mmCIF file of C-alpha atoms and ligand atoms in Angstrom:
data_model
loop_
_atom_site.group_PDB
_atom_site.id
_atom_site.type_symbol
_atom_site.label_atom_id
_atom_site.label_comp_id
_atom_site.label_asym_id
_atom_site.label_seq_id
_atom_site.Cartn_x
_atom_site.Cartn_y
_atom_site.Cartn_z
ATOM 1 C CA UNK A 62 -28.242 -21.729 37.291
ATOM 2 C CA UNK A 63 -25.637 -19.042 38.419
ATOM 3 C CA UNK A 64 -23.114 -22.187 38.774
ATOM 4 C CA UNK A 65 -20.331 -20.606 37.224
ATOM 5 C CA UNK A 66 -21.021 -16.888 39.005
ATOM 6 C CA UNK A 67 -21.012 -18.422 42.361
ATOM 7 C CA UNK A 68 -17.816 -20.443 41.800
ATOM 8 C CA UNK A 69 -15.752 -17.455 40.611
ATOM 9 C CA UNK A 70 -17.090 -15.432 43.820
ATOM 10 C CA UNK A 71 -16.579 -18.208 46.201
ATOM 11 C CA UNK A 72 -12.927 -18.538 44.563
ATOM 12 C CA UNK A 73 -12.017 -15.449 44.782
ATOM 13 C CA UNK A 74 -12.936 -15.053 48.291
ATOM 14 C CA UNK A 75 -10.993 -18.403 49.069
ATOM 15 C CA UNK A 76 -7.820 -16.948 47.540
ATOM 16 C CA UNK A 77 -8.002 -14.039 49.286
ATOM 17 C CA UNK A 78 -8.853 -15.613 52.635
ATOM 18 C CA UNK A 79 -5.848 -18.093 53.070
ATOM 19 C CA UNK A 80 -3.041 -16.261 53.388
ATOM 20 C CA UNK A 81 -1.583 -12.272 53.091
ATOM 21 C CA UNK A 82 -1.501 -11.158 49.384
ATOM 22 C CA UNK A 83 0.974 -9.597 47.177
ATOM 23 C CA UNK A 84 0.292 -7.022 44.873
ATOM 24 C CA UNK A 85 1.362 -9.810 42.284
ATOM 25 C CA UNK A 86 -0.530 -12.424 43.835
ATOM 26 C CA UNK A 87 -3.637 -10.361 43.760
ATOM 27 C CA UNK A 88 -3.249 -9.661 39.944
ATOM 28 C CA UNK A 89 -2.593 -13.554 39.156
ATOM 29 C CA UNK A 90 -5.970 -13.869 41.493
ATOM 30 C CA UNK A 91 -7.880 -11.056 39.675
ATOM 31 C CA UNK A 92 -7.047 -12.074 36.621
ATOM 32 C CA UNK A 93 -8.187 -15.599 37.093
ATOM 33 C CA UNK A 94 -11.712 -14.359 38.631
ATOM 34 C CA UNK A 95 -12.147 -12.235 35.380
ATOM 35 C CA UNK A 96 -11.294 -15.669 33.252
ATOM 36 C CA UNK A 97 -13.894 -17.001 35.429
ATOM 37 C CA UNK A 98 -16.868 -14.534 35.115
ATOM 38 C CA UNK A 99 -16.373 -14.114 31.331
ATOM 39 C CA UNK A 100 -16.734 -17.952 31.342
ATOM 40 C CA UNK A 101 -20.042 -17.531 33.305
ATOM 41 C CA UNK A 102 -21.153 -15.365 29.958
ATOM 42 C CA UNK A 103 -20.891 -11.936 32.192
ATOM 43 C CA UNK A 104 -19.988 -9.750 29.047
ATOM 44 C CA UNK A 105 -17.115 -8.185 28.820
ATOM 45 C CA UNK A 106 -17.580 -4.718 29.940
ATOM 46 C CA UNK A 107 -19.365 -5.860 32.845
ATOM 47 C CA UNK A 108 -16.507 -7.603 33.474
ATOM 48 C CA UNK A 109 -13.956 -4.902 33.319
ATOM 49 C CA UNK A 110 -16.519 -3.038 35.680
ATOM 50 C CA UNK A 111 -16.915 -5.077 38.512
ATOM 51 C CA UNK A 112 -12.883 -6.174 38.217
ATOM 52 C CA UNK A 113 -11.763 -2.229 38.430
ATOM 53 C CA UNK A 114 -13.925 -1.888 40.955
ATOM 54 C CA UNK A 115 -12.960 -4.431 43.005
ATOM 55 C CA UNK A 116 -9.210 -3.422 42.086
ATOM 56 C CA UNK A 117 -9.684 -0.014 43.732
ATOM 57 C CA UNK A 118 -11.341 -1.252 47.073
ATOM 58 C CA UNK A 119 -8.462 -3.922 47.410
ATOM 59 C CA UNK A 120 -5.503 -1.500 47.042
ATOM 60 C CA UNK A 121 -6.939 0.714 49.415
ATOM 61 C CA UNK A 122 -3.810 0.586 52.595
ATOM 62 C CA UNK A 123 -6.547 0.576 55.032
ATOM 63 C CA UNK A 124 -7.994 -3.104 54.297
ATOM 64 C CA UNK A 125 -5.162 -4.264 56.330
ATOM 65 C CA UNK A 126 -6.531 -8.050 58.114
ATOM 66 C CA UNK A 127 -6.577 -10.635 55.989
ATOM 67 C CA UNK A 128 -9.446 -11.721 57.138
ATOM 68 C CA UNK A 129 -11.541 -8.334 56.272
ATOM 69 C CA UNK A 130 -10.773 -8.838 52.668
ATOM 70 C CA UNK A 131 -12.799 -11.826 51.470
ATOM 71 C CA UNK A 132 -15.930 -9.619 52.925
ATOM 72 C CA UNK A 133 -14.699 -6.411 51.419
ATOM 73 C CA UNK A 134 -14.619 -8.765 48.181
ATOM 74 C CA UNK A 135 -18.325 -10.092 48.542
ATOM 75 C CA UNK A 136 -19.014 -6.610 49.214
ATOM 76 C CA UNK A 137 -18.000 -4.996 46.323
ATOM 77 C CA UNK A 138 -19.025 -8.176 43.910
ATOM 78 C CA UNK A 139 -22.607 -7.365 45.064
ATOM 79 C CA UNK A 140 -21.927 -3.650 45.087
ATOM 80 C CA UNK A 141 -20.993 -3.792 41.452
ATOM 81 C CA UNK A 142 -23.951 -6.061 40.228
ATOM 82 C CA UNK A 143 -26.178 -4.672 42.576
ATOM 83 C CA UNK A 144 -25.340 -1.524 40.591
ATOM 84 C CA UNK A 145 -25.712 -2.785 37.024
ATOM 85 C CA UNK A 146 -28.919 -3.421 38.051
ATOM 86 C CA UNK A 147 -29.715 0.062 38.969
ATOM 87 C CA UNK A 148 -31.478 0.755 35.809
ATOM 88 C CA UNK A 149 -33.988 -1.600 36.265
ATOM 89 C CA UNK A 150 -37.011 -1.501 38.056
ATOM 90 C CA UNK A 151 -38.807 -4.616 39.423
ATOM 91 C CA UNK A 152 -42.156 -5.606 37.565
ATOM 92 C CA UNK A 153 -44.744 -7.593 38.597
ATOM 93 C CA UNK A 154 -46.747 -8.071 35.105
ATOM 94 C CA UNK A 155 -50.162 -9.772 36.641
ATOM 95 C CA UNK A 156 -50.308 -6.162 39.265
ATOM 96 C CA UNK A 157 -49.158 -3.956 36.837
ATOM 97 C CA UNK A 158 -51.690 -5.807 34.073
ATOM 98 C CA UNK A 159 -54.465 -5.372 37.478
ATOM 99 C CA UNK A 160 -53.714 -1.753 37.759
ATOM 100 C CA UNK A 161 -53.775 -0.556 34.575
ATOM 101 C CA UNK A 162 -57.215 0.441 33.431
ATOM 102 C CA UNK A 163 -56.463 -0.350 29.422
ATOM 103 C CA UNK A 164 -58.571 -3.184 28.261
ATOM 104 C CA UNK A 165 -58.139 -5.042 26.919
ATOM 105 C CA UNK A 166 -54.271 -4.767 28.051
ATOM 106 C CA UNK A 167 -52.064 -5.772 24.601
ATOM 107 C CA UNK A 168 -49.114 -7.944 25.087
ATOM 108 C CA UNK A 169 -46.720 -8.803 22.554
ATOM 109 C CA UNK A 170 -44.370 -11.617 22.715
ATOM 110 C CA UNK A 171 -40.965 -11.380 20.003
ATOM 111 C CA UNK A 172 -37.454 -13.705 20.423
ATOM 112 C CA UNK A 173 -35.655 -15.629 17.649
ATOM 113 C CA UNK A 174 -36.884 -19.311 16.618
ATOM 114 C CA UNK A 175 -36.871 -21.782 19.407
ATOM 115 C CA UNK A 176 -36.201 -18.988 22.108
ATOM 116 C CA UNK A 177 -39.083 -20.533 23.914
ATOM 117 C CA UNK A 178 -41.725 -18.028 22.839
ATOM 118 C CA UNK A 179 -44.780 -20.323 22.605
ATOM 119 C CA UNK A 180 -44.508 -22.383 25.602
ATOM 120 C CA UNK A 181 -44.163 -18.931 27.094
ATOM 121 C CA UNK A 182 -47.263 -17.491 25.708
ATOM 122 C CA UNK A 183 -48.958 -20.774 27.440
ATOM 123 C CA UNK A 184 -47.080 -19.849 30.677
ATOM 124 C CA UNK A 185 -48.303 -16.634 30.914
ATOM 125 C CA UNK A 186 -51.692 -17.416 29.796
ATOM 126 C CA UNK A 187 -51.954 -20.430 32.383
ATOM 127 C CA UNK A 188 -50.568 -17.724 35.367
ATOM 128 C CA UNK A 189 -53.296 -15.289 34.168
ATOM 129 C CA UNK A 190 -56.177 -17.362 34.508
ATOM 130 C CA UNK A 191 -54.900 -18.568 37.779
ATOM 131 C CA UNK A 192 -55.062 -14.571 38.646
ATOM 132 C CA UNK A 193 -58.600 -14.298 37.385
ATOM 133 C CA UNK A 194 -57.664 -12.202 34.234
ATOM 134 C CA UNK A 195 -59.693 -13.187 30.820
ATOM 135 C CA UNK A 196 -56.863 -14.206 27.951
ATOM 136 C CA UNK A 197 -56.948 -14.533 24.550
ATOM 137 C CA UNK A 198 -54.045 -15.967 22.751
ATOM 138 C CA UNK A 199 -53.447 -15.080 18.762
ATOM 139 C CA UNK A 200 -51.568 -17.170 16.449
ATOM 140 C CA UNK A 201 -49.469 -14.453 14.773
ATOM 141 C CA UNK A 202 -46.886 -17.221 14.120
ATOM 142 C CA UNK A 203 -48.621 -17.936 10.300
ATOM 143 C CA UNK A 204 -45.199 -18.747 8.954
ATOM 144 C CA UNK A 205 -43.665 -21.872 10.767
ATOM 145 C CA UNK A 206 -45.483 -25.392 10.092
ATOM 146 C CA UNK A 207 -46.854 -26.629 13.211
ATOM 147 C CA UNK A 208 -46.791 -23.267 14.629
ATOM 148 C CA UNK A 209 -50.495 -23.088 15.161
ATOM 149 C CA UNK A 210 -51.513 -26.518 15.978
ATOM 150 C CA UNK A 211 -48.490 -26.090 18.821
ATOM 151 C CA UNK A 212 -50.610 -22.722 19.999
ATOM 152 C CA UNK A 213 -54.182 -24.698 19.491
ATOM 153 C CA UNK A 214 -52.964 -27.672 21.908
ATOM 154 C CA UNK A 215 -52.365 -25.736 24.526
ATOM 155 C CA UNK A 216 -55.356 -23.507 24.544
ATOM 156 C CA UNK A 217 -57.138 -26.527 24.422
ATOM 157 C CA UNK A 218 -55.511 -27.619 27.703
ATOM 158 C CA UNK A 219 -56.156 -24.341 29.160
ATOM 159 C CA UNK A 220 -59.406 -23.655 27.719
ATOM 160 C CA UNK A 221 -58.319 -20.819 26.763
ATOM 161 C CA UNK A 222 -59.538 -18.922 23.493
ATOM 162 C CA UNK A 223 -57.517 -18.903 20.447
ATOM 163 C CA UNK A 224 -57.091 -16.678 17.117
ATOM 164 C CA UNK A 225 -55.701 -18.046 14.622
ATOM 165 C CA UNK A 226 -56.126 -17.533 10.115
ATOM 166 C CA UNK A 227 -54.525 -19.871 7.821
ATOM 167 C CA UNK A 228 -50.669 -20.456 7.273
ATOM 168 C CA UNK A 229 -49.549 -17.482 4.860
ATOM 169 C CA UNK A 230 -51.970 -14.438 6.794
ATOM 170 C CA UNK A 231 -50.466 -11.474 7.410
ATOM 171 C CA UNK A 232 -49.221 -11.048 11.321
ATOM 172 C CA UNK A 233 -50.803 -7.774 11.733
ATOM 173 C CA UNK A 234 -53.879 -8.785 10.766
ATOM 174 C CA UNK A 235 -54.402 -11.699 12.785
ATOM 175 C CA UNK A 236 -53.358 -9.790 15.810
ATOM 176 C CA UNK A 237 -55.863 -7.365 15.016
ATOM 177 C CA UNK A 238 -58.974 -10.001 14.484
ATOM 178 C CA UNK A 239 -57.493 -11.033 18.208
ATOM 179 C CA UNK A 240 -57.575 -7.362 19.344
ATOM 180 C CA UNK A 241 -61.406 -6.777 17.933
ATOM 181 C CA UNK A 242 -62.396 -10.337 19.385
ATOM 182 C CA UNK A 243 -61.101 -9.336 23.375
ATOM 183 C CA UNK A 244 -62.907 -5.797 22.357
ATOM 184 C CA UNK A 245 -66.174 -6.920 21.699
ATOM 185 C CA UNK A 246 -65.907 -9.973 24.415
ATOM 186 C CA UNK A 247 -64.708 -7.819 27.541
ATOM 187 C CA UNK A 248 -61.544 -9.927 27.593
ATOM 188 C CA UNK A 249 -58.574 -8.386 29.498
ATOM 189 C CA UNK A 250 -55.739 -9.538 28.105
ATOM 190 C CA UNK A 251 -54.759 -10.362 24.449
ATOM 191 C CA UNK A 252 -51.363 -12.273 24.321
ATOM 192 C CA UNK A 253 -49.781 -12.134 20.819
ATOM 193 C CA UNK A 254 -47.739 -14.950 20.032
ATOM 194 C CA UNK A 255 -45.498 -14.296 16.997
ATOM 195 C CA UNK A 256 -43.231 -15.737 14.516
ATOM 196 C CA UNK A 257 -39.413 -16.803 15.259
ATOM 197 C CA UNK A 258 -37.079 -13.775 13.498
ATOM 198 C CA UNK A 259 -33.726 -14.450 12.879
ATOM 199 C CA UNK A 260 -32.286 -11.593 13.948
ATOM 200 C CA UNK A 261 -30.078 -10.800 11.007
ATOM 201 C CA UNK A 262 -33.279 -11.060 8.267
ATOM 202 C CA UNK A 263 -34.230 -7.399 7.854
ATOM 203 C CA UNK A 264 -37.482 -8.568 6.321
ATOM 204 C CA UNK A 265 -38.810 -10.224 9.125
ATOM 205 C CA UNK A 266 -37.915 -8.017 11.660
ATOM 206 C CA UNK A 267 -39.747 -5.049 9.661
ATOM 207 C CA UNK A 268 -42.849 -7.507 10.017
ATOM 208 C CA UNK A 269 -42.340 -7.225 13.911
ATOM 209 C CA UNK A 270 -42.294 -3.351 13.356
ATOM 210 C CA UNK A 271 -45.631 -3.888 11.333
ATOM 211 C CA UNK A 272 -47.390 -6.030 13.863
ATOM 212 C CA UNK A 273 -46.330 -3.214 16.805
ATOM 213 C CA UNK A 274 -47.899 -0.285 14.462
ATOM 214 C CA UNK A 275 -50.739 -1.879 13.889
ATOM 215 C CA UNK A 276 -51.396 -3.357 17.415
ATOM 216 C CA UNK A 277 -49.697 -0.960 19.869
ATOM 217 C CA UNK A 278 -49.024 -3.101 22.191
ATOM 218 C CA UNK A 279 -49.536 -2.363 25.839
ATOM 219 C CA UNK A 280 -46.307 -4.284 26.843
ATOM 220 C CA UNK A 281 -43.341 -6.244 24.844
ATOM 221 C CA UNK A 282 -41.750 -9.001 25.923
ATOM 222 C CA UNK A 283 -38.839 -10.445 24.376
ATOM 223 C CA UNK A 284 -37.772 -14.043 25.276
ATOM 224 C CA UNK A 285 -34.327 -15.090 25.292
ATOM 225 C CA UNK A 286 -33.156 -18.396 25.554
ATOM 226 C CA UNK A 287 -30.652 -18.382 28.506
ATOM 227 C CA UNK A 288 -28.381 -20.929 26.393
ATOM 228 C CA UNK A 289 -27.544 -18.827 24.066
ATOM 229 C CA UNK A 290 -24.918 -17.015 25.843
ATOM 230 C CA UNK A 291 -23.466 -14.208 24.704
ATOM 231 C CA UNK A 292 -24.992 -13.798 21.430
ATOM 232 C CA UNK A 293 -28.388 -13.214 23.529
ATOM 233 C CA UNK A 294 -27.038 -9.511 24.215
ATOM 234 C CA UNK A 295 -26.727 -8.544 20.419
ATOM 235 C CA UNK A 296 -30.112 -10.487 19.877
ATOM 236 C CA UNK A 297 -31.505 -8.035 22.324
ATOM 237 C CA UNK A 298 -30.019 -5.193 20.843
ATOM 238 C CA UNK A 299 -31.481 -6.324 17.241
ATOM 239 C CA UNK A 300 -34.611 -6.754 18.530
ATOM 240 C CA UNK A 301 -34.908 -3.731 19.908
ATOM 241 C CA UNK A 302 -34.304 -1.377 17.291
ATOM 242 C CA UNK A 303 -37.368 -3.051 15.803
ATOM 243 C CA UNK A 304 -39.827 -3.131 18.848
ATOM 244 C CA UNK A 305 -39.115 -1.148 21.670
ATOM 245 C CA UNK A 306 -39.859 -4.002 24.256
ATOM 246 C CA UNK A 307 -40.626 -3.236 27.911
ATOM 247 C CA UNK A 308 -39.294 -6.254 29.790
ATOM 248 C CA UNK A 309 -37.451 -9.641 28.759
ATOM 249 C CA UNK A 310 -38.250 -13.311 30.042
ATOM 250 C CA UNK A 311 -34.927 -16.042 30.108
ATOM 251 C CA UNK A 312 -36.006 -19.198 29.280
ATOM 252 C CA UNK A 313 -34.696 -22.482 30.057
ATOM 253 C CA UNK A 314 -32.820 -21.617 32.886
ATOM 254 C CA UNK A 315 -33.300 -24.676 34.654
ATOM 255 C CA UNK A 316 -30.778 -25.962 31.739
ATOM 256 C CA UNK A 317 -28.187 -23.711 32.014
ATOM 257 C CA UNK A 318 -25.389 -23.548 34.817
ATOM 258 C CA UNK A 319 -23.779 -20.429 34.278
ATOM 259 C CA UNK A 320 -26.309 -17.765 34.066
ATOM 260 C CA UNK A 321 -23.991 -14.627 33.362
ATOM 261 C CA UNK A 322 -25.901 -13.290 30.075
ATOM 262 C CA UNK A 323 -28.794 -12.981 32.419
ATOM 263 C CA UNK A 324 -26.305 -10.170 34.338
ATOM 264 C CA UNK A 325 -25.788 -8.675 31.152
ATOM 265 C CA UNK A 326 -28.858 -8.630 29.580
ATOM 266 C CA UNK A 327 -29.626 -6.421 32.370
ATOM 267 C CA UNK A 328 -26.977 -4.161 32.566
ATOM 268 C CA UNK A 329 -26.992 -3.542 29.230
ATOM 269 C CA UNK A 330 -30.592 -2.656 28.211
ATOM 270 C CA UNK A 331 -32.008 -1.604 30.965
ATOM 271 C CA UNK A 332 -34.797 -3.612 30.452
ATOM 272 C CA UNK A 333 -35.931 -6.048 33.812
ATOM 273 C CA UNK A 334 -36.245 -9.591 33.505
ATOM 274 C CA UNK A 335 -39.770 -10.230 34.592
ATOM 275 C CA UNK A 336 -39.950 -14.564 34.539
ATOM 276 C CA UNK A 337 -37.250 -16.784 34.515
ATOM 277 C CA UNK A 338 -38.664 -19.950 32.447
ATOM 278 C CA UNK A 339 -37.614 -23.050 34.405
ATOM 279 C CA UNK A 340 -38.858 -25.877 32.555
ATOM 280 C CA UNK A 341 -41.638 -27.056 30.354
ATOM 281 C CA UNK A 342 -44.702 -27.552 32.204
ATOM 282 C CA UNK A 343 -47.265 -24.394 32.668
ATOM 283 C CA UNK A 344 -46.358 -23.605 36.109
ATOM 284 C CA UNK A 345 -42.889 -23.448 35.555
ATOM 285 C CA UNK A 346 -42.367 -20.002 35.096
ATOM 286 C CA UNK A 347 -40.928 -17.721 38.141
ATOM 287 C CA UNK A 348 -40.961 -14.155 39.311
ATOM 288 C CA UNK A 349 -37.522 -12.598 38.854
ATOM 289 C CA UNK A 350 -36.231 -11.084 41.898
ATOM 290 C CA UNK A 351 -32.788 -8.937 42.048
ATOM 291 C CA UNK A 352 -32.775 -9.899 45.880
ATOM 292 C CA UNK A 353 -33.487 -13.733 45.394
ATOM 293 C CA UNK A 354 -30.739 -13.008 42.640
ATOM 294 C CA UNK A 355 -27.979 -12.350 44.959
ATOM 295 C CA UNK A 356 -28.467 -13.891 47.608
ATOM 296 C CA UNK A 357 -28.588 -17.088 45.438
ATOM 297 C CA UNK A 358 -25.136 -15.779 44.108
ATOM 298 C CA UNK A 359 -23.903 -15.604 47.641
ATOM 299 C CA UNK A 360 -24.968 -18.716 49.067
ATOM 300 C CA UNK A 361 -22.114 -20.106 48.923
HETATM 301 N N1 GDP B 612 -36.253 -26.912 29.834
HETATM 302 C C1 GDP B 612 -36.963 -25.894 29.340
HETATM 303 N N2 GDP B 612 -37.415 -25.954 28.079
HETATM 304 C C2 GDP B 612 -38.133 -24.911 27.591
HETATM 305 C C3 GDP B 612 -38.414 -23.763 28.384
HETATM 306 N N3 GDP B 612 -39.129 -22.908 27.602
HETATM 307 C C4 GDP B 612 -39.279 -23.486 26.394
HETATM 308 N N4 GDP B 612 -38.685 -24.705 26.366
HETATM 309 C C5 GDP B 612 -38.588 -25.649 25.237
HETATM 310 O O1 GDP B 612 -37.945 -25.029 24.137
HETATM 311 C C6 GDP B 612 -38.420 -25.538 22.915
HETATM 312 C C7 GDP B 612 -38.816 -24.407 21.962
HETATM 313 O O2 GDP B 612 -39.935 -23.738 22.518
HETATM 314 P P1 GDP B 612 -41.017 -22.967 21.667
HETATM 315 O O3 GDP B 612 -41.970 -22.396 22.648
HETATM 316 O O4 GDP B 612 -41.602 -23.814 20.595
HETATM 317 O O5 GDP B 612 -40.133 -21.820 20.989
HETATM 318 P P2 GDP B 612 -40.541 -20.700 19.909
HETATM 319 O O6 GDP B 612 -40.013 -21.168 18.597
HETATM 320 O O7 GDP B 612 -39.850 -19.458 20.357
HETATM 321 O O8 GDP B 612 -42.028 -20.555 19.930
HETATM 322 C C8 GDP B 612 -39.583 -26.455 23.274
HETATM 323 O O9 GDP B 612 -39.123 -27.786 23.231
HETATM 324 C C9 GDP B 612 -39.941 -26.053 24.695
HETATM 325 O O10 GDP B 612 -40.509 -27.107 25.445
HETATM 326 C C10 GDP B 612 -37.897 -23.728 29.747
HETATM 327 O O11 GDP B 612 -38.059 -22.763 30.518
HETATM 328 N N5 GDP B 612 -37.194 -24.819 30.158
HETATM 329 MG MG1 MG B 613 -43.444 -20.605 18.399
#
């Protein structure tokens, strides 16, 4: 992950550390670092924003050694992301789910079809238990075959307890039966697993809506497939005019090299990332950290 991010950084920072620049050489090299983040799936105005940036520090007369330049370059990189970031506060969903005297403590989990939602719910589930937090997992997913013998595998394997109705129930509902069921069996946390929208069917996006009124969910998560690239931004943004969701978790990660929508993602909702998903087994499912971020950026 972050392959592509780190290469344009460490590039840049070569260029600028061989030799005394030109103004023209410096616009040939800042144009080819902007090729390069764009090609990590940094969106565009990010883009622009850590380039002008970076444009401004470099043309001020008193970077003067050559040598002081690929720093002032790292500097400002981090600077500028460091910055998009600024929105964003760090959550820790297991302390914040501890702390929070709600039970029991509604989460619900939204992202298009395939985004990784249901191996996520399992995730999460497997990483409460671990923390000595009571789960029950619905089956809100009624409308894609297999859905809910995926879900009733792997609370099986996690002896875990699951609600599910028959294919064809309405969402809401089923979430609710899972809501009464952690009520009246002191269970702290209810994870709602739902259907996969596409993001562009108005129909089932207003049944998201539903399932939110209904519920009120304590948290929202939306899962994004880190593959996706830039379209995962306007998925977001879709999302999001339909359930207000509190933090985001990027899945498959450990499949994708370039890692810039991630950057974005951030920037541009505001929203933290609160797991990375990287890979398929329970446990694979890490805290985000800004600071693990960058430095991981940096190390090159
Ligand atoms: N490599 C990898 N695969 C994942 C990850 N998360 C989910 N998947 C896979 O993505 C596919 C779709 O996942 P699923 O949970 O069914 O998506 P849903 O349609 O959103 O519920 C499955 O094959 C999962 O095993 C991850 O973090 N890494
Ligand atoms: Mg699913």
């Amino acid at each position: 992950m972050f392959d592509k991010v780190r290469f344009a950084v460490s590039s840049i920072t070569k260029a600028t550390k061989e030799k005394t620049i030109s103004q023209n050489q410096l616009n040939e090299i800042m144009e080819e670092f902007e090729i390069q983040l764009l090609e990590s799936e940094i969106a565009f105005d990010l883009v622009k924003k850590i380039s002008d940036e970076l444009k401004i520090e470099l043309s001020n007369k008193s970077i003067s050694r050559k040598t002081e330049i690929s720093e002032v370059i790292k500097e400002r990189i981090r600077n500028s992301i460091q910055n998009s970031f600024e929105k964003c506060e760090e959550i820790n969903l297991i302390e914040l789910i501890k702390s929070s005297s709600v039970r029991p403590f509604k989460v619900l989990i939204i992202g298009i079809n395939g985004s990784g939602k249901t191996t996520t719910v399992a995730k999460i589930a497997y990483l409460l238990k671990k923390n000595k937090l009571g789960v029950v997992i619905v089956a809100a997913d009624t409308f894609r075959a297999g859905a809910i013998e995926q879900l009733k595998e792997h609370s099986e394997k996690l002896n875990v307890k699951l609600i599910a109705q028959k294919y064809g129930s309405d969402p809401a509902a089923v979430a609710r039966d899972g809501v009464n069921y952690a009520e009246s069996h002191n269970i702290d946390v209810v994870l709602i697993d739902t259907s996969g929208r596409v993001q562009t069917s108005k129909n089932l996006m207003q049944e998201i809506s539903k399932i939110e009124s209904v519920i009120n969910p304590n948290y929202t998560i939306f899962i994004g497939d880190s593959l996706t690239g830039n379209d995962l931004l306007s998925q977001a943004e879709e999302f999001y005019k339909y359930a207000k969701f509190n933090g985001a978790i990027l899945t498959k990660t450990d499949a994708n090299t370039k890692g810039g929508a991630m950057l974005s993602i951030l920037s541009t909702t505001g929203k933290p990332i609160i797991y990375i998903g990287t890979g398929q087994e329970y446990k694979d499912l890490e805290q985000f950290s800004i600071e693990k971020f960058l430095a991981n950026l940096f190390n090159t």
